[in-house]
Amino acid sequence: MQAQVARTSIGISRLHDGRRLLRAVLPALSLALIILAIWALNPRAISYFGLTLMLSLAVPVALATVGQMMVMAVNDLDLSIGSFVGLVGCVTATWLRDEPVIGVLILVGLVLAYMLVGALIHLRNLPSIVVTLGMFFVWQGLAILVLPKPGGHAPDWLHGLMAVKTPWVPFPIVAALVIGIVAYVGLMRTSYGVILRGAGGNPVAVSRAGWSLLRGKMIMFGLAGFCGVLAGMALIGLTTSADANLANGYTLLSIAGVILGGGEFVGGRVSPIGAVIGALTLTLAGSLLNFMHISPDWQVAGQGAILIVVLAARTLINRAGVSA
Amino acid sequence: MTGSRIKLLVQPVFSQPWLWSFVGAVSVWIAAITYTGGYGAGGMVSATIALAAFSAIVGIAQMFVVTLGPGNVDLSLPANIGLASAVAMKVMGGDDSMIAAGLAAAIASGVGIGLANYLLIRLLRIPPIIATLSASFVIQSIGISYGRGLQVKPPPGFAAATSDQVGGISLLAIAAVAFSVLIGLVLHRTAFGRSVAAIGQNARAARLAGIPVERVRLMTYALSGGLGGLCGALLAGYFRGSSLDIGNEYLLTSIAVVVIGGTSVAGGKANVTGVWGASLFLVMLLTMLNTFGVSAGVRLLVTGLVIIAVIVAAGGPRNTR
């Protein structure tokens, strides 16, 4: 790609930049289109109250998506994050409320377990989809053992935190902004963030330069686990009670969110801000279908269709570039 | 391991990874009947073989797709199975004379899904994981909408055919084994089967060698979809009715039996026998845990850990994700 740019004239390289820009704004554009459509159907929905309501579940989804993005940045895929978020929810609604010290220890242990999974995948050179698919069942089993029947209660402080009313801008948007910016600065703007992404982009080069790939993978999986813990806690703060299967759908949602946000499967190409925008888009898609009076049966299809449309748009942009 | 001495004698056989899944299935069975004191040993085998047939059919579907090379996986199988089970029951309408039509409709629905998957991959140039994932979102909705309030029982003849036994072995399993032999021939003795493996080993080399790569990929996804559809119809017969989440457990199962059975996740190397061994092993494992009377949580936990343990023991192939 770079060699191609170097060889071509300035005019074409400007076109190339335009294409990159278009690709970069595509996630934001799709989100804007959805908000616009909701506004057209029901202008009152785009208000402080309406957005708070529509976007409340976006916070845990965005956190899970950023977690998934960490794993995808090192060329792996985490199919276990959905049941992991569910397990964290169960721990939050039981241990963390009743025995905060033990609760915190369990959650720290879970993050360490995530790091071990990353280490295992790296050391034995295992396909991450198989290992994390196995972990999906491990987390789900543990969740059922922690909380055999739906129930439990969110700690009061957590419920209070998720119900906070921020001035002017609804809380979910503020939270999404904070998540996006923290992940962006950490991963895209720090020197170690570059190394971590490099572990996905060009592992050979990174390891020849003397950096430990094992440590990189463990850190990224650990960060994914940390995001998963935050997602589970945020989810319980919203729903106030837990269920082992509460968040199983988060696996697919988080992968879709990363891809919608411009992330790629290989090569350490990820976009934290994009991932958060992707999560918001998927959350709002449900509300849009509601306003269009489309039966809830088609909610999932709506998310699938948005994914397909955005990917089609991205392909078109890429092809336009190739033919130019 | 007592196997080490034998291993030297029959090295070529024992170096086959699929053999261990059969060994695993038998050991798990022995553990289970030791617990019950020999009670229900035969029944356990019958039940396991019957259920393993479903895993094997879905596993073979997934095996073909995985063999196409890194990144190829069909995540739409569970949604496909759910929809096909509803289609089959609706078309059969509880009438014995419509069994063939219902099966054909279910397979057609599956093949259609496979074609749609391929078109998404080809036209949007997206990784198969994302293509089949987006497709499964859409299929789930179609299934919910189509199957709403559907409570059609399978025709009596069909229900019997899926659960009848000959000498303790389910008819369905016998048919599935015969079918697997056929699949084995397709895989190892036909141009199509060899092409699938060749593409998985090196897609570029395969293309340069004149293999119609895109046509083979199209046929593979269609085959996977069709087998998923067939399995959906059979499951609806076996469980006496369709359900949208009838296929949910087959996402993990299909990938697990492929990997445990010795098919390379990196593609290019398929193993039908191994899919059967792994299916028997996994179903027997669940049967054993049920015999022990453990809770659902422990069952899930053990299943997950066993899958990870097997893949760790088998070691990782290179160039995978």
XYZ file of C-alpha atoms in Angstrom:
645
model
C 0.000 0.000 0.000
C 2.736 2.465 0.969
C 4.862 1.662 -2.018
C 1.861 2.240 -4.220
C 1.308 5.680 -2.717
C 4.933 6.594 -3.139
C 4.861 5.699 -6.795
C 1.710 7.555 -7.715
C 1.276 11.244 -8.296
C 0.169 13.724 -5.677
C -3.317 13.837 -7.130
C -3.915 10.160 -6.578
C -2.319 10.202 -3.151
C -4.765 12.941 -2.223
C -7.552 10.680 -3.448
C -6.070 7.918 -1.328
C -6.201 10.236 1.682
C -9.811 11.032 0.884
C -10.626 7.361 0.838
C -8.912 6.855 4.179
C -10.831 9.763 5.619
C -14.096 8.366 4.264
C -13.276 4.994 5.812
C -12.452 6.672 9.108
C -15.693 8.615 9.289
C -17.848 5.715 8.091
C -18.608 4.471 11.646
C -19.575 7.967 12.804
C -21.591 8.441 9.633
C -23.622 5.287 10.249
C -24.291 6.361 13.837
C -25.347 9.831 12.641
C -27.686 8.285 10.057
C -29.371 6.149 12.712
C -29.790 9.108 15.071
C -31.172 11.168 12.182
C -33.635 8.423 11.285
C -34.806 8.172 14.902
C -35.163 11.948 15.022
C -37.202 11.942 11.819
C -39.560 9.299 13.178
C -39.852 10.710 16.659
C -38.132 14.062 17.315
C -38.856 13.869 21.023
C -36.685 10.764 21.373
C -33.585 12.833 20.754
C -33.675 14.556 24.116
C -31.809 14.238 27.383
C -34.346 11.804 28.731
C -34.897 9.879 25.508
C -31.199 9.348 24.850
C -30.582 8.294 28.455
C -33.253 5.660 28.062
C -32.246 4.434 24.618
C -28.532 4.360 25.366
C -28.515 3.014 28.913
C -27.446 -0.470 27.807
C -24.773 1.037 25.549
C -22.351 1.391 28.473
C -21.852 -2.338 29.153
C -21.948 -3.105 25.419
C -19.285 -0.467 24.733
C -17.067 -1.831 27.522
C -17.388 -5.390 26.219
C -16.665 -4.168 22.690
C -13.490 -2.387 23.795
C -12.482 -5.605 25.583
C -13.051 -7.607 22.401
C -11.031 -5.007 20.505
C -8.009 -5.571 22.784
C -8.045 -9.265 21.886
C -8.617 -8.610 18.184
C -5.672 -6.202 18.181
C -3.357 -9.175 18.806
C -4.986 -11.258 16.042
C -7.162 -13.344 18.333
C -10.872 -13.553 18.840
C -12.632 -13.822 22.193
C -15.793 -15.897 21.945
C -16.019 -16.151 25.723
C -16.628 -12.523 26.617
C -20.435 -12.882 26.659
C -20.617 -15.533 29.362
C -17.690 -13.838 31.162
C -19.725 -10.628 31.489
C -22.587 -12.794 32.781
C -20.306 -14.413 35.374
C -19.026 -11.023 36.535
C -22.661 -9.942 36.821
C -23.453 -12.923 39.038
C -20.414 -12.251 41.248
C -21.333 -8.558 41.437
C -24.910 -9.261 42.486
C -23.858 -11.726 45.174
C -20.306 -11.652 46.575
C -19.469 -8.049 45.766
C -22.580 -6.893 47.575
C -22.457 -9.218 50.559
C -18.700 -9.646 51.034
C -17.010 -6.794 49.141
C -13.449 -7.934 49.932
C -13.992 -11.475 48.657
C -15.960 -10.065 45.706
C -13.065 -7.849 44.662
C -10.634 -10.751 45.070
C -12.797 -12.955 42.822
C -12.959 -10.254 40.146
C -9.186 -9.746 40.285
C -8.798 -13.512 40.003
C -11.015 -13.516 36.907
C -8.819 -10.896 35.220
C -5.755 -13.013 36.064
C -7.517 -16.036 34.556
C -7.993 -14.049 31.347
C -4.268 -13.297 31.294
C -3.534 -17.001 31.712
C -5.799 -17.822 28.777
C -3.825 -15.326 26.696
C -0.554 -16.902 27.840
C -1.833 -20.401 27.044
C -2.928 -19.377 23.552
C 0.451 -17.813 22.896
C 2.682 -20.484 24.435
C 0.956 -23.467 22.835
C 0.138 -21.559 19.641
C -3.525 -22.537 19.921
C -6.438 -21.311 17.813
C -8.076 -18.678 20.015
C -11.602 -19.431 18.782
C -11.438 -22.972 20.136
C -9.862 -22.026 23.471
C -12.233 -19.119 24.096
C -15.217 -21.193 22.988
C -14.224 -23.676 25.697
C -13.849 -20.769 28.134
C -17.378 -19.630 27.221
C -18.637 -22.832 28.823
C -16.262 -22.570 31.767
C -17.477 -19.053 32.619
C -21.108 -20.052 32.075
C -20.702 -23.075 34.341
C -19.092 -20.956 37.061
C -21.849 -18.363 36.717
C -24.522 -21.014 37.269
C -22.603 -22.306 40.276
C -22.384 -18.780 41.736
C -26.019 -18.006 41.059
C -28.114 -21.097 40.219
C -31.326 -19.100 39.818
C -31.775 -15.571 38.458
C -31.658 -13.136 41.342
C -29.208 -11.310 43.561
C -29.041 -7.567 44.078
C -26.754 -4.894 42.724
C -24.655 -3.124 45.355
C -26.362 0.192 46.109
C -23.338 2.290 45.193
C -23.182 0.641 41.777
C -26.868 1.156 41.107
C -26.470 4.780 42.173
C -23.473 5.225 39.901
C -25.286 3.918 36.830
C -28.322 6.116 37.556
C -26.228 9.273 37.855
C -27.664 12.313 36.106
C -24.904 14.307 34.471
C -25.633 17.948 33.543
C -26.544 18.690 29.899
C -25.245 15.506 28.334
C -26.884 12.153 29.216
C -24.744 9.862 31.378
C -24.388 7.019 28.822
C -22.887 9.437 26.292
C -20.453 10.842 28.857
C -19.495 7.307 29.877
C -19.052 6.217 26.250
C -16.850 9.251 25.591
C -14.688 8.507 28.622
C -14.332 4.831 27.631
C -13.446 5.749 24.052
C -10.918 8.422 25.014
C -9.189 6.325 27.678
C -8.843 3.389 25.275
C -7.722 5.696 22.464
C -5.034 7.430 24.494
C -3.811 4.204 26.047
C -3.650 2.142 22.885
C -3.059 4.672 20.112
C -1.095 7.461 21.769
C 1.303 5.815 24.197
C 4.530 4.176 23.100
C 3.690 0.894 24.813
C 0.296 0.961 23.096
C 2.130 0.984 19.788
C 4.168 -2.061 20.849
C 0.978 -3.861 21.879
C -0.682 -3.175 18.531
C 2.564 -4.105 16.820
C 2.314 -7.521 18.453
C -0.734 -7.989 16.231
C 0.516 -6.099 13.200
C 3.953 -7.617 12.863
C 4.744 -10.044 15.654
C 8.083 -11.059 14.151
C 9.355 -7.490 14.021
C 8.164 -6.748 17.548
C 9.818 -9.826 19.007
C 13.071 -9.230 17.054
C 13.131 -5.739 18.528
C 13.336 -7.389 21.918
C 9.775 -7.038 23.153
C 8.058 -9.975 24.773
C 5.119 -11.190 22.689
C 3.983 -13.314 25.615
C 3.769 -10.294 27.871
C 1.979 -8.314 25.156
C -0.625 -11.003 24.711
C -1.109 -11.394 28.461
C -1.560 -7.640 28.873
C -4.091 -7.447 26.052
C -6.089 -10.408 27.366
C -5.839 -8.947 30.861
C -7.195 -5.633 29.581
C -9.999 -7.507 27.839
C -10.818 -9.241 31.113
C -10.714 -5.902 32.941
C -13.126 -4.370 30.404
C -15.310 -7.474 30.787
C -15.371 -6.967 34.566
C -16.371 -3.322 34.133
C -19.039 -4.347 31.590
C -20.520 -6.931 33.952
C -20.597 -4.456 36.844
C -22.166 -1.745 34.666
C -24.781 -4.201 33.435
C -25.762 -5.206 36.970
C -25.850 -1.539 37.998
C -28.532 -1.123 35.317
C -30.533 -4.331 35.682
C -30.099 -4.506 39.514
C -30.343 -8.305 39.485
C -28.344 -10.986 37.722
C -28.796 -14.121 35.653
C -26.060 -16.473 34.461
C -27.216 -16.137 30.833
C -27.810 -12.394 30.981
C -24.997 -11.380 28.644
C -24.434 -14.398 26.366
C -25.304 -12.283 23.329
C -22.436 -9.910 24.119
C -19.944 -12.169 22.342
C -21.483 -11.582 18.949
C -22.451 -7.967 19.711
C -18.892 -7.088 20.710
C -17.359 -8.625 17.577
C -19.929 -6.825 15.442
C -19.190 -3.570 17.289
C -15.451 -3.776 16.648
C -15.971 -4.528 12.955
C -18.577 -1.765 12.595
C -16.091 0.616 14.170
C -13.530 -0.040 11.465
C -11.478 -2.754 13.137
C -9.949 -5.558 11.116
C -9.487 -9.202 11.988
C -5.772 -9.303 11.455
C -2.863 -6.933 11.546
C -3.472 -5.053 14.785
C -5.741 -2.625 12.980
C -8.258 -1.436 15.521
C -9.979 1.792 16.389
C -11.036 2.375 20.015
C -13.254 5.369 19.241
C -14.730 3.435 16.322
C -15.438 0.444 18.557
C -17.376 2.622 21.004
C -19.286 4.201 18.113
C -20.008 0.707 16.777
C -21.432 -0.302 20.146
C -23.641 2.826 20.246
C -24.843 2.139 16.691
C -25.860 -1.435 17.512
C -27.652 -0.301 20.681
C -29.563 2.446 18.897
C -30.453 0.135 15.997
C -32.907 -1.629 18.296
C -34.638 1.647 19.206
C -34.834 2.656 15.565
C -36.625 -0.567 14.660
C -39.028 0.071 17.542
C -39.848 3.525 16.224
C -40.367 2.029 12.770
C -42.958 -0.272 14.352
C -41.025 -3.304 13.221
C -41.805 -6.275 15.398
C -39.170 -7.225 17.963
C -38.783 -10.477 15.983
C -36.653 -8.568 13.521
C -34.440 -6.782 16.059
C -31.535 -9.171 15.587
C -31.944 -9.076 11.819
C -31.729 -5.278 12.023
C -28.336 -5.544 13.692
C -27.200 -8.056 11.096
C -28.471 -5.859 8.256
C -26.649 -2.791 9.614
C -23.457 -4.828 9.819
C -23.892 -5.974 6.210
C -24.722 -2.480 4.919
C -21.743 -0.852 6.643
C -19.391 -3.557 5.396
C -20.795 -3.177 1.885
C -20.168 0.571 2.082
C -16.611 -0.063 3.221
C -16.014 -2.463 0.333
C -17.392 0.091 -2.122
C -15.045 2.759 -0.757
C -12.083 0.406 -1.013
C -12.973 -0.610 -4.560
C -13.423 2.984 -5.659
C -9.873 3.494 -4.478
C -8.559 0.506 -6.404
C -10.124 1.545 -9.691
C -8.911 5.161 -9.343
C 0.734 -44.455 29.926
C 0.408 -48.146 29.191
C 0.098 -47.216 25.556
C 3.786 -46.385 25.178
C 4.879 -49.974 24.463
C 2.001 -50.608 22.101
C 2.714 -47.266 20.482
C 6.080 -48.523 19.283
C 4.489 -51.554 17.683
C 1.670 -49.822 15.891
C 3.131 -46.392 15.476
C 1.311 -45.476 12.258
C -2.107 -46.208 13.737
C -1.452 -44.620 17.094
C 0.018 -41.465 15.681
C -3.447 -40.737 14.272
C -4.926 -38.029 16.482
C -8.492 -39.238 15.897
C -7.818 -42.527 17.622
C -7.524 -40.813 20.983
C -11.068 -39.500 20.769
C -12.342 -43.094 20.503
C -10.054 -44.112 23.363
C -11.446 -41.130 25.297
C -15.043 -42.125 24.563
C -14.458 -45.694 25.753
C -12.616 -44.564 28.918
C -15.400 -42.148 29.789
C -17.921 -44.957 29.254
C -15.950 -47.271 31.530
C -15.799 -44.537 34.188
C -19.561 -44.080 33.944
C -20.456 -47.789 34.194
C -17.980 -48.262 37.028
C -19.944 -45.610 38.887
C -23.281 -47.310 38.199
C -21.807 -50.743 38.846
C -22.436 -51.881 35.288
C -26.069 -50.845 35.361
C -27.337 -49.306 32.111
C -24.082 -49.876 30.240
C -25.819 -50.845 26.998
C -28.454 -48.144 27.220
C -25.744 -45.566 27.673
C -24.046 -46.682 24.462
C -27.343 -46.649 22.542
C -28.257 -43.155 23.725
C -24.765 -41.848 23.054
C -24.602 -43.234 19.536
C -28.025 -41.787 18.686
C -27.117 -38.304 19.898
C -23.595 -38.465 18.475
C -25.094 -38.896 14.996
C -26.412 -35.314 15.132
C -23.082 -33.897 16.305
C -21.327 -35.869 13.593
C -23.546 -34.510 10.802
C -23.077 -30.913 11.951
C -19.412 -31.615 12.606
C -18.898 -32.870 9.047
C -20.533 -29.688 7.754
C -18.172 -27.568 9.827
C -15.225 -29.807 8.884
C -15.609 -29.032 5.178
C -15.722 -25.296 5.828
C -12.775 -25.333 8.251
C -10.723 -27.343 5.749
C -10.999 -24.460 3.269
C -8.284 -22.667 5.204
C -7.592 -20.196 8.012
C -10.528 -18.027 8.973
C -13.133 -20.224 7.315
C -15.815 -21.178 9.804
C -19.592 -21.368 9.608
C -21.088 -19.571 12.607
C -24.559 -19.620 11.042
C -25.084 -23.358 11.673
C -27.100 -22.990 14.924
C -29.489 -20.449 13.404
C -29.659 -22.552 10.242
C -30.577 -25.686 12.231
C -33.268 -23.790 14.149
C -34.874 -22.399 11.001
C -34.665 -25.711 9.134
C -36.330 -27.558 12.002
C -39.290 -25.170 11.734
C -39.383 -25.402 7.922
C -39.360 -29.198 8.040
C -42.164 -29.413 10.590
C -44.311 -26.888 8.755
C -43.926 -28.567 5.364
C -44.475 -32.058 6.792
C -47.483 -30.776 8.700
C -47.652 -33.999 10.697
C -48.430 -35.977 7.544
C -46.403 -39.098 6.742
C -46.763 -38.599 2.985
C -44.961 -35.256 3.218
C -41.792 -36.526 4.910
C -39.675 -36.416 1.758
C -40.967 -32.970 0.863
C -40.228 -31.700 4.362
C -36.689 -33.063 4.317
C -36.120 -31.547 0.887
C -37.449 -28.189 2.079
C -35.187 -28.219 5.136
C -32.137 -29.079 3.033
C -33.100 -26.416 0.488
C -33.396 -23.837 3.272
C -29.935 -24.828 4.480
C -28.405 -24.722 1.000
C -29.967 -21.286 0.506
C -28.311 -20.087 3.707
C -25.002 -21.528 2.540
C -25.292 -19.681 -0.771
C -26.152 -16.447 1.049
C -23.089 -16.910 3.273
C -20.886 -17.375 0.248
C -22.329 -14.339 -1.524
C -21.642 -12.170 1.532
C -18.064 -13.424 1.706
C -17.498 -12.954 -2.006
C -19.312 -9.697 -2.660
C -18.361 -7.876 0.528
C -14.905 -9.440 0.746
C -15.310 -9.914 4.450
C -13.898 -12.692 6.616
C -16.234 -15.727 6.734
C -16.571 -15.351 10.514
C -18.219 -11.962 10.115
C -20.224 -12.963 7.036
C -21.722 -16.047 8.677
C -22.197 -14.095 11.908
C -24.202 -11.334 10.202
C -26.121 -13.964 8.251
C -26.961 -15.790 11.472
C -28.434 -12.581 12.937
C -30.760 -12.330 9.950
C -31.575 -16.064 9.947
C -32.436 -15.940 13.667
C -34.996 -13.230 12.988
C -36.462 -15.090 10.036
C -36.683 -18.148 12.267
C -38.408 -16.254 15.083
C -40.873 -14.692 12.681
C -41.514 -17.893 10.712
C -41.667 -20.234 13.666
C -43.827 -18.086 15.938
C -46.360 -20.237 17.723
C -45.449 -23.192 15.544
C -46.388 -26.343 17.406
C -46.486 -28.941 14.678
C -45.592 -32.441 15.766
C -43.470 -34.466 13.362
C -45.330 -37.108 11.330
C -45.406 -40.384 13.290
C -43.410 -42.198 10.617
C -40.665 -39.565 10.703
C -40.504 -39.444 14.488
C -40.181 -43.229 14.533
C -37.500 -43.246 11.849
C -35.336 -40.811 13.832
C -35.568 -42.732 17.110
C -36.070 -46.409 16.180
C -33.301 -48.812 17.022
C -31.974 -52.015 15.528
C -30.143 -54.125 18.086
C -29.704 -51.094 20.334
C -28.263 -48.912 17.628
C -30.407 -46.120 16.279
C -31.392 -46.362 12.617
C -30.428 -42.749 12.250
C -26.885 -43.440 13.462
C -26.551 -46.330 10.992
C -27.697 -44.055 8.183
C -25.338 -41.344 9.405
C -22.382 -43.747 9.436
C -23.201 -44.887 5.905
C -23.465 -41.261 4.881
C -20.117 -40.518 6.537
C -18.455 -43.268 4.530
C -19.850 -41.604 1.431
C -18.561 -38.242 2.652
C -15.170 -39.823 3.272
C -15.122 -40.993 -0.342
C -16.148 -37.548 -1.544
C -13.405 -36.007 0.542
C -10.570 -38.317 -0.440
C -11.549 -39.686 -3.857
C -13.328 -36.951 -5.777
C -12.030 -33.838 -7.458
C -14.250 -31.737 -5.227
C -12.910 -33.198 -1.981
C -9.302 -32.961 -3.102
C -9.883 -29.376 -4.224
C -11.229 -28.396 -0.792
C -8.077 -29.750 0.855
C -5.839 -28.174 -1.778
C -7.405 -24.754 -1.267
C -6.943 -25.130 2.486
C -3.284 -25.963 2.061
C -2.510 -23.112 -0.275
C -5.268 -21.182 -1.989
C -2.886 -19.416 -4.318
C -1.204 -22.595 -5.464
C -4.616 -24.187 -5.924
C -5.760 -21.297 -8.103
C -2.594 -21.437 -10.201
C -3.051 -25.184 -10.573
C -6.336 -24.468 -12.303
C -8.720 -25.434 -9.512
C -11.940 -23.412 -9.759
C -11.373 -22.016 -6.264
C -14.471 -19.856 -6.052
C -16.781 -22.607 -7.319
C -15.373 -25.055 -4.780
C -15.828 -22.527 -1.967
C -19.388 -21.883 -3.091
C -20.122 -25.618 -3.105
C -18.498 -26.069 0.309
C -20.616 -23.391 1.973
C -23.718 -24.757 0.244
C -22.839 -28.273 1.441
C -22.339 -27.049 4.999
C -25.650 -25.203 4.902
C -27.459 -28.213 3.426
C -26.114 -30.561 6.107
C -27.149 -28.040 8.771
C -30.657 -27.994 7.285
C -30.808 -31.800 7.222
C -29.702 -31.954 10.850
C -32.372 -29.416 11.818
C -35.109 -31.594 10.291
C -33.771 -34.757 11.956
C -33.471 -33.051 15.353
C -37.067 -31.878 15.100
C -38.079 -35.491 14.455
C -35.974 -36.848 17.305
C -37.130 -34.279 19.868
C -40.752 -34.435 18.658
C -41.050 -30.861 17.469
C -39.121 -27.866 16.190
C -37.565 -25.152 18.285
C -35.464 -22.159 17.347
C -32.773 -22.859 19.891
C -32.655 -26.551 19.001
C -29.333 -25.861 17.270
C -27.737 -23.552 19.826
C -25.439 -26.115 21.391
C -24.085 -27.068 17.974
C -21.990 -23.928 17.610
C -19.519 -25.150 20.180
C -20.052 -28.819 19.405
C -19.449 -28.485 15.670
C -16.168 -26.626 16.135
C -15.080 -28.811 19.055
C -15.623 -32.147 17.267
C -13.744 -30.869 14.235
C -10.748 -29.816 16.306
C -10.733 -32.759 18.727
C -11.165 -35.115 15.772
C -7.841 -34.120 14.320
C -8.982 -31.868 11.478
C -6.484 -29.057 11.120
C -7.868 -25.671 12.183
C -5.414 -24.142 9.742
C -7.202 -25.982 6.948
C -6.127 -28.431 4.311
C -6.470 -31.575 6.403
C -9.846 -33.141 7.142
C -10.751 -36.257 9.078
C -14.247 -37.764 8.997
C -13.457 -40.652 11.363
C -12.160 -38.185 13.906
C -15.406 -36.205 13.789
C -17.248 -39.384 14.814
C -14.777 -40.219 17.550
C -14.982 -36.716 18.968
C -18.799 -36.700 18.755
C -18.994 -39.991 20.669
C -16.480 -38.673 23.192
C -18.322 -35.406 23.864
C -21.783 -36.994 24.080
C -20.431 -39.804 26.283
C -18.839 -37.192 28.524
C -22.201 -35.485 28.990
C -23.875 -38.849 29.597
C -21.285 -39.645 32.254
C -21.753 -36.287 33.987
C -25.508 -36.839 33.955
C -24.985 -40.298 35.461
C -22.899 -38.741 38.222
C -25.827 -36.407 38.806
C -23.771 -33.211 38.741
C -25.434 -29.826 38.408
C -25.738 -27.963 35.115
C -22.982 -25.603 36.216
C -20.448 -28.372 36.796
C -21.448 -30.012 33.498
C -20.708 -26.834 31.534
C -17.510 -26.233 33.474
C -16.179 -29.742 32.826
C -17.174 -29.679 29.138
C -15.312 -26.417 28.638
C -12.219 -27.566 30.516
C -12.100 -30.885 28.646
C -12.257 -29.142 25.272
C -9.421 -26.829 26.289
C -7.410 -29.712 27.750
C -7.762 -31.720 24.535
C -6.689 -28.847 22.326
C -3.758 -28.065 24.634
C -2.685 -31.718 24.624
C -3.052 -31.986 20.862
C -0.825 -28.948 20.515
C -1.403 -25.985 18.307
C -1.041 -26.059 14.568
C 0.801 -23.167 13.093
C -0.760 -20.264 11.272
C -4.111 -20.230 12.992
C -6.169 -17.791 14.905
